[in-house]
Structure formats: structure tokens, C-alpha cells
mmCIF file of C-alpha atoms in Angstrom:
data_model
loop_
_atom_site.group_PDB
_atom_site.id
_atom_site.type_symbol
_atom_site.label_atom_id
_atom_site.label_comp_id
_atom_site.label_asym_id
_atom_site.label_seq_id
_atom_site.Cartn_x
_atom_site.Cartn_y
_atom_site.Cartn_z
ATOM 1 C CA MET A 91 21.846 20.460 -4.114
ATOM 2 C CA THR A 92 24.124 18.483 -1.811
ATOM 3 C CA ASP A 93 25.958 15.693 -3.647
ATOM 4 C CA PRO A 94 23.184 13.147 -4.422
ATOM 5 C CA SER A 95 25.509 10.236 -3.636
ATOM 6 C CA VAL A 96 25.822 11.645 -0.102
ATOM 7 C CA LEU A 97 22.201 12.767 0.295
ATOM 8 C CA VAL A 98 20.881 9.344 -0.710
ATOM 9 C CA GLN A 99 22.237 7.968 2.569
ATOM 10 C CA SER A 100 19.435 9.820 4.383
ATOM 11 C CA LEU A 101 16.843 7.814 2.444
ATOM 12 C CA THR A 102 16.104 4.908 4.776
ATOM 13 C CA PRO A 103 12.993 2.925 5.765
ATOM 14 C CA SER A 104 13.070 4.653 9.170
ATOM 15 C CA ALA A 105 13.014 8.060 7.442
ATOM 16 C CA VAL A 106 9.882 7.002 5.551
ATOM 17 C CA HIS A 107 8.260 5.896 8.824
ATOM 18 C CA ALA A 108 9.165 9.253 10.417
ATOM 19 C CA ALA A 109 7.557 11.051 7.470
ATOM 20 C CA TYR A 110 4.382 9.019 7.916
ATOM 21 C CA SER A 111 4.121 9.976 11.588
ATOM 22 C CA LEU A 112 4.362 13.634 10.609
ATOM 23 C CA ILE A 113 1.861 13.725 7.744
ATOM 24 C CA GLN A 114 -0.870 11.395 9.004
ATOM 25 C CA PRO A 115 -3.109 14.234 10.254
ATOM 26 C CA TYR A 116 -3.075 15.769 6.775
ATOM 27 C CA VAL A 117 -3.480 12.872 4.314
ATOM 28 C CA HIS A 118 -5.928 10.067 3.599
ATOM 29 C CA ARG A 119 -5.254 6.365 4.094
ATOM 30 C CA THR A 120 -6.339 5.451 0.583
ATOM 31 C CA PRO A 121 -8.073 2.153 -0.194
ATOM 32 C CA LEU A 122 -6.526 -1.065 -1.502
ATOM 33 C CA LEU A 123 -8.705 -2.718 -4.144
ATOM 34 C CA THR A 124 -8.625 -6.008 -6.042
ATOM 35 C CA CYS A 125 -10.183 -7.020 -9.368
ATOM 36 C CA GLN A 126 -10.644 -10.650 -10.376
ATOM 37 C CA THR A 127 -11.393 -9.655 -13.968
ATOM 38 C CA LEU A 128 -8.025 -7.931 -14.388
ATOM 39 C CA ASN A 129 -6.270 -10.862 -12.702
ATOM 40 C CA THR A 130 -7.845 -13.156 -15.285
ATOM 41 C CA ILE A 131 -6.996 -10.944 -18.262
ATOM 42 C CA ALA A 132 -3.360 -10.532 -17.174
ATOM 43 C CA SER A 133 -3.023 -14.252 -16.446
ATOM 44 C CA ALA A 134 -3.839 -15.268 -20.020
ATOM 45 C CA PRO A 135 -1.344 -15.222 -22.917
ATOM 46 C CA GLN A 136 -1.427 -12.263 -25.272
ATOM 47 C CA SER A 137 -2.620 -12.935 -28.801
ATOM 48 C CA PRO A 138 0.101 -13.691 -31.383
ATOM 49 C CA GLU A 139 -0.999 -10.518 -33.203
ATOM 50 C CA ALA A 140 -0.092 -8.453 -30.136
ATOM 51 C CA LEU A 141 3.530 -9.556 -30.536
ATOM 52 C CA THR A 142 3.739 -8.555 -34.201
ATOM 53 C CA GLY A 143 6.580 -6.112 -34.742
ATOM 54 C CA THR A 144 8.220 -6.988 -31.407
ATOM 55 C CA PRO A 145 11.312 -9.142 -30.733
ATOM 56 C CA TYR A 146 8.883 -11.902 -29.725
ATOM 57 C CA GLU A 147 7.009 -12.087 -33.034
ATOM 58 C CA GLY A 148 6.393 -15.696 -34.036
ATOM 59 C CA GLN A 149 7.141 -17.030 -30.547
ATOM 60 C CA ALA A 150 4.645 -18.535 -28.120
ATOM 61 C CA PRO A 151 3.342 -15.753 -25.835
ATOM 62 C CA ALA A 152 4.270 -15.841 -22.159
ATOM 63 C CA ASN A 153 1.657 -17.105 -19.718
ATOM 64 C CA PRO A 154 2.423 -15.568 -16.292
ATOM 65 C CA LYS A 155 -0.037 -15.563 -13.389
ATOM 66 C CA PHE A 156 -0.951 -12.388 -11.494
ATOM 67 C CA ARG A 157 -2.980 -11.301 -8.504
ATOM 68 C CA PHE A 158 -3.208 -7.517 -8.361
ATOM 69 C CA PHE A 159 -3.598 -5.260 -5.335
ATOM 70 C CA PHE A 160 -4.373 -1.695 -6.362
ATOM 71 C CA LYS A 161 -3.270 1.125 -4.051
ATOM 72 C CA CYS A 162 -5.676 3.876 -5.056
ATOM 73 C CA GLU A 163 -3.871 7.179 -4.598
ATOM 74 C CA ASN A 164 -6.386 8.655 -7.021
ATOM 75 C CA TYR A 165 -8.526 8.894 -3.852
ATOM 76 C CA GLN A 166 -5.815 10.846 -2.032
ATOM 77 C CA ARG A 167 -6.306 14.538 -1.222
ATOM 78 C CA ILE A 168 -6.067 16.580 -4.467
ATOM 79 C CA GLY A 169 -6.502 13.283 -6.296
ATOM 80 C CA ALA A 170 -2.878 12.082 -6.262
ATOM 81 C CA PHE A 171 -0.072 10.723 -4.074
ATOM 82 C CA LYS A 172 1.722 14.074 -4.335
ATOM 83 C CA ALA A 173 -0.106 15.356 -1.239
ATOM 84 C CA ARG A 174 2.114 13.090 0.872
ATOM 85 C CA GLY A 175 5.389 14.602 -0.282
ATOM 86 C CA ALA A 176 4.137 18.185 -0.349
ATOM 87 C CA PHE A 177 2.896 18.132 3.244
ATOM 88 C CA HIS A 178 6.059 16.405 4.444
ATOM 89 C CA ALA A 179 8.396 18.815 2.655
ATOM 90 C CA LEU A 180 6.534 21.904 3.868
ATOM 91 C CA LEU A 181 6.246 20.663 7.458
ATOM 92 C CA ARG A 182 9.999 19.936 7.506
ATOM 93 C CA LEU A 183 10.763 23.351 5.998
ATOM 94 C CA ILE A 184 8.722 25.095 8.709
ATOM 95 C CA ALA A 185 10.464 23.025 11.409
ATOM 96 C CA GLU A 186 13.898 23.959 10.022
ATOM 97 C CA ARG A 187 13.420 27.655 9.229
ATOM 98 C CA GLY A 188 10.570 28.669 11.480
ATOM 99 C CA LYS A 189 7.002 29.401 10.480
ATOM 100 C CA GLU A 190 7.506 33.180 10.429
ATOM 101 C CA GLU A 191 10.237 33.073 7.780
ATOM 102 C CA VAL A 192 8.410 30.548 5.602
ATOM 103 C CA GLN A 193 5.149 32.504 5.815
ATOM 104 C CA LYS A 194 6.953 35.732 4.960
ATOM 105 C CA ARG A 195 8.781 34.360 1.921
ATOM 106 C CA GLY A 196 6.355 31.743 0.662
ATOM 107 C CA VAL A 197 7.190 28.650 -1.360
ATOM 108 C CA ILE A 198 7.553 28.026 -5.078
ATOM 109 C CA THR A 199 7.621 24.978 -7.339
ATOM 110 C CA HIS A 200 7.010 23.879 -10.918
ATOM 111 C CA SER A 201 4.610 21.124 -11.877
ATOM 112 C CA SER A 202 2.256 19.992 -14.629
ATOM 113 C CA GLY A 203 -0.505 19.619 -12.104
ATOM 114 C CA ASN A 204 -0.473 17.081 -9.294
ATOM 115 C CA HIS A 205 2.465 18.447 -7.263
ATOM 116 C CA ALA A 206 1.143 21.920 -8.097
ATOM 117 C CA GLN A 207 -2.186 21.163 -6.456
ATOM 118 C CA ALA A 208 -0.540 19.297 -3.591
ATOM 119 C CA LEU A 209 1.810 22.119 -2.609
ATOM 120 C CA ALA A 210 -0.989 24.655 -3.049
ATOM 121 C CA LEU A 211 -3.140 22.625 -0.634
ATOM 122 C CA ALA A 212 -0.336 22.156 1.891
ATOM 123 C CA ALA A 213 0.549 25.844 1.753
ATOM 124 C CA ALA A 214 -3.072 26.913 2.227
ATOM 125 C CA THR A 215 -3.492 24.485 5.128
ATOM 126 C CA LEU A 216 -0.365 25.761 6.884
ATOM 127 C CA GLY A 217 -0.871 29.445 6.060
ATOM 128 C CA VAL A 218 1.998 29.881 3.592
ATOM 129 C CA PRO A 219 1.892 31.810 0.276
ATOM 130 C CA ALA A 220 2.545 29.605 -2.771
ATOM 131 C CA TYR A 221 3.766 30.414 -6.276
ATOM 132 C CA ILE A 222 3.241 27.598 -8.771
ATOM 133 C CA ILE A 223 4.865 27.497 -12.215
ATOM 134 C CA MET A 224 2.725 25.403 -14.555
ATOM 135 C CA PRO A 225 3.138 24.549 -18.256
ATOM 136 C CA SER A 226 0.524 26.417 -20.279
ATOM 137 C CA ILE A 227 -0.597 23.062 -21.743
ATOM 138 C CA SER A 228 -1.433 21.640 -18.306
ATOM 139 C CA THR A 229 -4.831 19.970 -17.928
ATOM 140 C CA PRO A 230 -7.376 22.755 -17.262
ATOM 141 C CA SER A 231 -8.808 20.906 -14.261
ATOM 142 C CA LYS A 232 -5.340 20.750 -12.672
ATOM 143 C CA ILE A 233 -4.832 24.476 -13.233
ATOM 144 C CA ALA A 234 -8.237 25.206 -11.707
ATOM 145 C CA GLY A 235 -7.517 22.879 -8.784
ATOM 146 C CA THR A 236 -4.234 24.662 -8.056
ATOM 147 C CA LYS A 237 -5.827 28.098 -8.171
ATOM 148 C CA SER A 238 -8.699 26.930 -5.959
ATOM 149 C CA HIS A 239 -6.294 26.594 -3.017
ATOM 150 C CA GLY A 240 -5.218 30.217 -3.341
ATOM 151 C CA ALA A 241 -1.857 29.696 -5.043
ATOM 152 C CA GLU A 242 -0.548 32.201 -7.568
ATOM 153 C CA VAL A 243 -0.144 30.346 -10.874
ATOM 154 C CA VAL A 244 2.447 31.513 -13.430
ATOM 155 C CA PHE A 245 2.575 29.788 -16.804
ATOM 156 C CA SER A 246 5.645 28.466 -18.628
ATOM 157 C CA GLY A 247 6.677 26.205 -21.494
ATOM 158 C CA SER A 248 6.307 22.454 -21.115
ATOM 159 C CA THR A 249 9.937 21.334 -20.766
ATOM 160 C CA SER A 250 11.795 21.222 -17.448
ATOM 161 C CA VAL A 251 14.285 23.820 -18.737
ATOM 162 C CA GLU A 252 11.475 26.257 -19.548
ATOM 163 C CA ARG A 253 9.798 25.663 -16.192
ATOM 164 C CA GLU A 254 13.004 26.228 -14.239
ATOM 165 C CA ALA A 255 13.699 29.517 -16.044
ATOM 166 C CA VAL A 256 10.347 30.934 -14.931
ATOM 167 C CA VAL A 257 10.916 29.626 -11.379
ATOM 168 C CA ALA A 258 14.213 31.558 -11.226
ATOM 169 C CA ASP A 259 12.517 34.737 -12.453
ATOM 170 C CA VAL A 260 9.678 34.565 -9.894
ATOM 171 C CA GLN A 261 12.079 33.624 -7.099
ATOM 172 C CA ALA A 262 14.213 36.673 -7.845
ATOM 173 C CA LYS A 263 11.147 38.893 -7.414
ATOM 174 C CA THR A 264 9.581 37.208 -4.373
ATOM 175 C CA GLY A 265 12.316 35.436 -2.409
ATOM 176 C CA ALA A 266 10.097 32.337 -2.288
ATOM 177 C CA ILE A 267 11.720 29.091 -1.110
ATOM 178 C CA PHE A 268 11.922 26.404 -3.787
ATOM 179 C CA ILE A 269 10.452 22.963 -3.086
ATOM 180 C CA HIS A 270 11.398 20.593 -5.872
ATOM 181 C CA PRO A 271 8.499 18.497 -7.204
ATOM 182 C CA TYR A 272 10.433 15.223 -6.995
ATOM 183 C CA ASP A 273 14.201 15.637 -6.505
ATOM 184 C CA ASP A 274 14.120 16.292 -2.759
ATOM 185 C CA ALA A 275 14.715 13.910 0.158
ATOM 186 C CA ASN A 276 11.656 15.129 2.072
ATOM 187 C CA ILE A 277 9.452 14.773 -0.995
ATOM 188 C CA ILE A 278 10.797 11.264 -1.601
ATOM 189 C CA CYS A 279 10.214 10.120 1.988
ATOM 190 C CA GLY A 280 6.712 11.578 1.911
ATOM 191 C CA GLN A 281 5.845 9.721 -1.285
ATOM 192 C CA GLY A 282 7.328 6.545 0.202
ATOM 193 C CA THR A 283 4.612 6.514 2.858
ATOM 194 C CA THR A 284 2.345 5.083 0.150
ATOM 195 C CA ALA A 285 4.279 1.824 0.576
ATOM 196 C CA ILE A 286 3.712 1.699 4.340
ATOM 197 C CA GLU A 287 -0.028 1.628 3.837
ATOM 198 C CA LEU A 288 0.199 -0.727 0.870
ATOM 199 C CA GLU A 289 2.069 -3.356 2.885
ATOM 200 C CA GLU A 290 -0.178 -2.992 5.935
ATOM 201 C CA GLN A 291 -3.378 -3.184 3.897
ATOM 202 C CA TYR A 292 -2.158 -6.198 1.908
ATOM 203 C CA ARG A 293 -1.549 -8.130 5.131
ATOM 204 C CA GLU A 294 -4.845 -7.004 6.642
ATOM 205 C CA LEU A 295 -6.740 -8.036 3.518
ATOM 206 C CA LEU A 296 -5.126 -11.483 3.329
ATOM 207 C CA ALA A 297 -5.739 -12.107 7.023
ATOM 208 C CA GLU A 298 -9.438 -11.730 6.220
ATOM 209 C CA LYS A 299 -9.427 -13.215 2.702
ATOM 210 C CA PRO A 300 -6.359 -15.437 2.203
ATOM 211 C CA HIS A 301 -7.721 -16.806 -1.083
ATOM 212 C CA LEU A 302 -6.943 -13.469 -2.763
ATOM 213 C CA SER A 303 -3.227 -14.295 -2.748
ATOM 214 C CA ILE A 304 -1.505 -16.429 -5.346
ATOM 215 C CA ARG A 305 -0.063 -18.398 -2.398
ATOM 216 C CA GLN A 306 -1.783 -19.327 0.848
ATOM 217 C CA GLY A 307 -0.109 -17.757 3.866
ATOM 218 C CA SER A 308 1.697 -15.025 1.939
ATOM 219 C CA GLU A 309 3.189 -12.326 4.174
ATOM 220 C CA ALA A 310 4.654 -10.038 1.518
ATOM 221 C CA LEU A 311 3.904 -8.786 -1.967
ATOM 222 C CA ASP A 312 6.179 -10.287 -4.596
ATOM 223 C CA ALA A 313 6.430 -7.006 -6.468
ATOM 224 C CA VAL A 314 5.223 -3.403 -6.570
ATOM 225 C CA PHE A 315 4.896 -1.177 -9.631
ATOM 226 C CA THR A 316 4.838 2.616 -9.637
ATOM 227 C CA PRO A 317 4.964 5.080 -12.528
ATOM 228 C CA ILE A 318 8.221 6.986 -13.064
ATOM 229 C CA GLY A 319 8.313 10.628 -14.097
ATOM 230 C CA GLY A 320 10.736 12.533 -11.903
ATOM 231 C CA GLY A 321 11.057 9.388 -9.816
ATOM 232 C CA GLY A 322 9.974 10.590 -6.365
ATOM 233 C CA LEU A 323 7.259 7.975 -5.882
ATOM 234 C CA ASN A 324 9.343 5.111 -7.226
ATOM 235 C CA SER A 325 12.431 5.951 -5.178
ATOM 236 C CA GLY A 326 10.327 6.545 -2.054
ATOM 237 C CA VAL A 327 8.569 3.195 -2.386
ATOM 238 C CA ALA A 328 11.901 1.503 -3.151
ATOM 239 C CA THR A 329 13.415 3.114 -0.050
ATOM 240 C CA PHE A 330 10.681 1.651 2.144
ATOM 241 C CA PHE A 331 11.026 -1.833 0.643
ATOM 242 C CA SER A 332 14.855 -1.730 0.553
ATOM 243 C CA ASP A 333 15.185 -4.071 3.560
ATOM 244 C CA LYS A 334 12.345 -6.399 2.482
ATOM 245 C CA SER A 335 11.829 -9.186 -0.039
ATOM 246 C CA THR A 336 9.335 -7.264 -2.214
ATOM 247 C CA LYS A 337 10.762 -6.285 -5.608
ATOM 248 C CA VAL A 338 10.092 -2.733 -6.809
ATOM 249 C CA PHE A 339 9.652 -1.951 -10.507
ATOM 250 C CA GLY A 340 9.098 1.255 -12.432
ATOM 251 C CA ALA A 341 6.979 1.943 -15.512
ATOM 252 C CA GLU A 342 7.149 4.669 -18.144
ATOM 253 C CA PRO A 343 5.598 5.637 -21.479
ATOM 254 C CA SER A 344 7.846 5.020 -24.486
ATOM 255 C CA PHE A 345 6.362 7.841 -26.621
ATOM 256 C CA GLU A 346 8.891 10.428 -27.851
ATOM 257 C CA GLY A 347 11.562 9.218 -25.453
ATOM 258 C CA ALA A 348 9.505 9.513 -22.268
ATOM 259 C CA ASP A 349 11.176 6.287 -21.097
ATOM 260 C CA ASP A 350 14.309 8.194 -20.108
ATOM 261 C CA CYS A 351 14.795 6.115 -16.969
ATOM 262 C CA ARG A 352 14.650 2.812 -18.817
ATOM 263 C CA ARG A 353 17.013 4.135 -21.492
ATOM 264 C CA GLY A 354 19.359 5.573 -18.885
ATOM 265 C CA LEU A 355 19.593 2.271 -17.042
ATOM 266 C CA GLU A 356 20.331 0.511 -20.323
ATOM 267 C CA ALA A 357 23.074 3.022 -21.180
ATOM 268 C CA GLY A 358 24.496 3.181 -17.669
ATOM 269 C CA GLU A 359 23.947 6.922 -17.191
ATOM 270 C CA ARG A 360 21.081 9.279 -16.412
ATOM 271 C CA VAL A 361 19.300 10.982 -19.318
ATOM 272 C CA PRO A 362 19.261 14.677 -18.305
ATOM 273 C CA ALA A 363 16.424 16.016 -20.477
ATOM 274 C CA VAL A 364 13.115 14.851 -21.925
ATOM 275 C CA SER A 365 10.833 16.488 -24.482
ATOM 276 C CA THR A 366 7.656 14.484 -24.947
ATOM 277 C CA LEU A 367 3.930 15.025 -25.225
ATOM 278 C CA THR A 368 2.906 11.564 -24.020
ATOM 279 C CA ILE A 369 -0.711 11.301 -22.875
ATOM 280 C CA ALA A 370 0.757 10.374 -19.463
ATOM 281 C CA ASP A 371 1.354 14.067 -18.783
ATOM 282 C CA GLY A 372 2.559 13.502 -15.209
ATOM 283 C CA LEU A 373 5.510 11.499 -16.573
ATOM 284 C CA ARG A 374 7.006 14.058 -18.969
ATOM 285 C CA THR A 375 9.964 14.973 -16.762
ATOM 286 C CA PRO A 376 13.441 13.395 -16.560
ATOM 287 C CA VAL A 377 14.382 11.374 -13.493
ATOM 288 C CA GLY A 378 15.891 13.620 -10.828
ATOM 289 C CA LEU A 379 19.525 13.406 -9.736
ATOM 290 C CA LEU A 380 18.739 12.130 -6.246
ATOM 291 C CA ASN A 381 16.083 9.728 -7.497
ATOM 292 C CA TRP A 382 18.539 8.374 -10.047
ATOM 293 C CA GLU A 383 20.868 7.408 -7.195
ATOM 294 C CA VAL A 384 18.092 5.187 -5.827
ATOM 295 C CA ILE A 385 16.603 3.892 -9.069
ATOM 296 C CA SER A 386 19.961 2.982 -10.631
ATOM 297 C CA ASN A 387 20.791 0.832 -7.587
ATOM 298 C CA ARG A 388 19.839 -2.736 -8.539
ATOM 299 C CA ASP A 389 19.601 -3.636 -4.860
ATOM 300 C CA LYS A 390 16.603 -1.266 -4.652
ATOM 301 C CA ILE A 391 14.960 -1.308 -8.081
ATOM 302 C CA ALA A 392 14.505 -4.597 -9.909
ATOM 303 C CA GLY A 393 13.818 -3.032 -13.311
ATOM 304 C CA VAL A 394 12.039 -0.378 -15.346
ATOM 305 C CA PHE A 395 9.779 -1.154 -18.311
ATOM 306 C CA ALA A 396 7.999 0.958 -20.912
ATOM 307 C CA VAL A 397 4.633 0.805 -22.687
ATOM 308 C CA THR A 398 3.089 2.491 -25.736
ATOM 309 C CA GLU A 399 0.368 5.133 -25.866
ATOM 310 C CA GLU A 400 -2.111 2.559 -27.196
ATOM 311 C CA GLN A 401 -1.281 0.184 -24.345
ATOM 312 C CA ILE A 402 -1.797 2.987 -21.819
ATOM 313 C CA LYS A 403 -5.190 3.813 -23.338
ATOM 314 C CA ALA A 404 -6.239 0.163 -23.449
ATOM 315 C CA THR A 405 -5.302 -0.233 -19.782
ATOM 316 C CA MET A 406 -7.079 2.949 -18.778
ATOM 317 C CA ARG A 407 -10.200 1.689 -20.539
ATOM 318 C CA LEU A 408 -10.031 -1.596 -18.607
ATOM 319 C CA VAL A 409 -9.708 0.213 -15.275
ATOM 320 C CA LEU A 410 -12.578 2.567 -16.080
ATOM 321 C CA GLU A 411 -14.895 -0.131 -17.409
ATOM 322 C CA ARG A 412 -13.988 -3.166 -15.293
ATOM 323 C CA MET A 413 -13.023 -1.589 -11.957
ATOM 324 C CA LYS A 414 -15.234 1.523 -12.220
ATOM 325 C CA VAL A 415 -12.275 3.560 -10.968
ATOM 326 C CA VAL A 416 -11.374 6.958 -12.471
ATOM 327 C CA VAL A 417 -7.643 7.228 -13.150
ATOM 328 C CA GLU A 418 -5.443 9.470 -15.271
ATOM 329 C CA PRO A 419 -3.163 7.963 -17.953
ATOM 330 C CA SER A 420 -0.003 8.282 -15.833
ATOM 331 C CA SER A 421 -1.590 6.057 -13.181
ATOM 332 C CA VAL A 422 -1.929 2.932 -15.242
ATOM 333 C CA VAL A 423 1.530 2.465 -16.790
ATOM 334 C CA GLY A 424 2.516 -0.157 -14.188
ATOM 335 C CA LEU A 425 -0.588 -2.217 -14.858
ATOM 336 C CA ALA A 426 -0.004 -1.772 -18.608
ATOM 337 C CA VAL A 427 3.444 -3.344 -18.229
ATOM 338 C CA CYS A 428 1.913 -6.389 -16.536
ATOM 339 C CA LEU A 429 -0.734 -6.700 -19.240
ATOM 340 C CA TYR A 430 1.282 -5.982 -22.376
ATOM 341 C CA ASN A 431 5.057 -5.853 -21.868
ATOM 342 C CA GLU A 432 6.174 -9.283 -23.071
ATOM 343 C CA GLU A 433 9.665 -8.900 -21.613
ATOM 344 C CA PHE A 434 8.243 -8.406 -18.126
ATOM 345 C CA ARG A 435 5.627 -11.109 -18.556
ATOM 346 C CA ARG A 436 8.328 -13.621 -19.521
ATOM 347 C CA LEU A 437 10.360 -12.579 -16.480
ATOM 348 C CA VAL A 438 7.458 -13.378 -14.142
ATOM 349 C CA GLU A 439 6.742 -16.675 -15.879
ATOM 350 C CA LYS A 440 10.397 -17.688 -15.552
ATOM 351 C CA GLU A 441 10.951 -16.559 -11.953
ATOM 352 C CA ALA A 442 7.646 -17.780 -10.541
ATOM 353 C CA PRO A 443 5.600 -20.246 -12.599
ATOM 354 C CA GLU A 444 2.962 -20.155 -9.851
ATOM 355 C CA GLY A 445 2.711 -16.386 -10.265
ATOM 356 C CA TRP A 446 3.138 -13.160 -8.328
ATOM 357 C CA ASP A 447 1.086 -10.979 -6.000
ATOM 358 C CA VAL A 448 1.707 -7.513 -7.433
ATOM 359 C CA GLY A 449 0.953 -4.147 -5.840
ATOM 360 C CA ILE A 450 -0.004 -1.515 -8.422
ATOM 361 C CA VAL A 451 0.060 2.118 -7.333
ATOM 362 C CA PHE A 452 -2.615 4.133 -9.117
ATOM 363 C CA SER A 453 -0.807 7.433 -8.702
ATOM 364 C CA GLY A 454 -3.656 9.822 -9.441
ATOM 365 C CA GLY A 455 -7.041 10.472 -10.980
ATOM 366 C CA ASN A 456 -6.877 14.089 -12.054
ATOM 367 C CA THR A 457 -8.614 14.002 -15.387
ATOM 368 C CA THR A 458 -11.969 15.152 -16.720
ATOM 369 C CA VAL A 459 -14.896 13.701 -18.617
ATOM 370 C CA GLU A 460 -13.886 15.871 -21.573
ATOM 371 C CA ALA A 461 -10.282 14.647 -21.494
ATOM 372 C CA ILE A 462 -11.363 11.011 -21.277
ATOM 373 C CA GLY A 463 -13.828 11.520 -24.130
ATOM 374 C CA LYS A 464 -11.133 13.125 -26.310
ATOM 375 C CA LEU A 465 -8.701 10.304 -25.493
ATOM 376 C CA PHE A 466 -11.126 7.637 -26.722
ATOM 377 C CA SER A 467 -12.862 9.532 -29.518
#
């Protein structure tokens, strides 16, 4: 890879707009939803018991105010935002190398499921062979979804090191061109197109229903949350908002060190490896080198917060039961931060006593009835 500190200069709002122009024929403009019930729940103090065992035990709980705007990428093609980056990366690759070469060699990637399905779909749509390396513990529905688009699936271990070893082996045999699942400028710009729609839809919605905002006449979201795994979505969204007033935050699971980005920011250096079996299976990878260049820039990312497995499950239950929206665990970590992370809740209360309008990106909905039942059994 080109030096990330140099490559990051190509990540601009105009590059995200250019990506959107290219991929529009291939992706959905997903809906923006609101939920008064979740606004109310988040805008009430947590119980004192919820703070037991935290640095805030014995203190009065924070009482921030929220209005949420949910960007539902679970309704995107293949059920996740990853379709945006996959189509953009493959379309750019074909433009650079020519369709004949790309069709002859094919493309290869590694993914636990959502990027796997996305690249498989993009490759099938554009007539390109695809080889997808997937951890053997991937969700069965994601494996089936990837195979359904005609991709050749090869299984690997669950860590990034194990995945990359199998990628190298298959590449040596096939000559397939590698498209990184998240650490790639074209992937990042593609994922960033989520933010274009989010901002447009927020303004359109408030023009029709201004009472939905915390402030009358609001023109911009106060903040946006995305999950962070490899960091492609978060850095893409942050790139789009980099010349605007909207603050961008990231959210991670804390289980078994899955909050590598949060820990890396605290330590002042990127954490290069992660080994975790968090229920948020789309967030089990370390932040990529290029994405780290964006996320570690405080002018672009306002902060990263982590939540527990129980908080993720409680949030997922609320979304399923109160919004009637099917999401996977990885999708809800941003909302979980707003509901349960006392550090973040105190930040909002301090910075804006009147509250914030917050965009929450539901990154995907690739789960099954069986998986949901097992999660809550």
C-alpha cells in the first residue's frame, strides 16, 4: 500500500461525491427513520444500578436529550452498507485496468460476511469472477448469501492474520486482484456516500416536519455515529463531514479487546491485531492503516466509545421491538453508546443542555431468526 499518510490526502468530500455519482445506478437510497420511543428512553437518566461498577457509581446519572435519525443501511442491497464500497472499488478497478483484464483475473477479498456478499454481488453484476475468503465461523446466512451470487467461497480461521494467509494462497493460484474490505481509498469513498444521503434526507425530513428536530430551523445534524470494525464506514462518513459542523463519532464492542480503535486513540498508536468473538461479528477486525489516518485525526473524528455485549443485546432488543426493524448486533453499537455509555451521555449534557440531533447509521441487518433466538435465549 502507498504510504497511508500520503494516500489519505485523496480522501476529500469531493471524492465522496464523485463516488456517489458512479454508484447510484447500482445501490439503493435507503430510508431515514425516526422513533419517538427511543428518543424518550435515551433522554431519561439511567438508573443508579446501571452505573454500578463504573467510574460513575454513586454519582447522579447524566440527563442528556436526544433526537435520533436512523439511516437504515440494513435495507441496502445485500443488507448492508458494504454494497456502496464494493461497487465503487470494482467500477474504479475496471476503469483503471480495463474490463478484459479484470474479468480474466477476477477479484479476491476476505470478509466475515457483509463485504463478502457485497463484492460477490458487484462482481456478478459486472461479469467478474470473485473469490471470497470467509472465516469458517461466519454466519451461515452470510455464507449462503455470498455463494448465491456465484462467488467461490474459501474458508479460513477467524483472525485477520489467518484470513490474509488464505488470500495469499488463493491469489498465487488464480492471479485474482485483491480488493481490501475496508483499508482502501475507493472502498472508503464508497462507504462515505451513506453520509450524503443522510444529510440530504435529514434536511428533507425537517423541511416537512420541523418539530422532529431538537431545535427549530436546524440545518445540520449535531452528530453522527457509525460502528467501527476496519473503519471504512467511519472514515468515509468522517471524510464527507470533514468540512461541516456535524461531529462524527465511532462505536465499538468492548468484549475481548474489540475496542481496538478506542484503545489505540487512548494510547496514541494503532492497535495492529484483534482476537475477539464479540457478538458484533462485523466488528472483529482491527482498524486499517489508511482508516487510522482519518480516525486518529481529531479534526475529523470527535471520539470513539465502547459498549458491552449486554448493552448491545439490550439495544438490539429495543430496535427489534420498538422500531420493528431487523438489525444485526454490529449495527446498533452507536445507538448503544447513546443509551448506555455514561461518558458520552455526560459529554452531550455538558456541550448542549438542550440536546443533540444525532444520526445513527444502522450498518446492516444480515442475521437470522435462529441467530436472534439464540442471542436472546
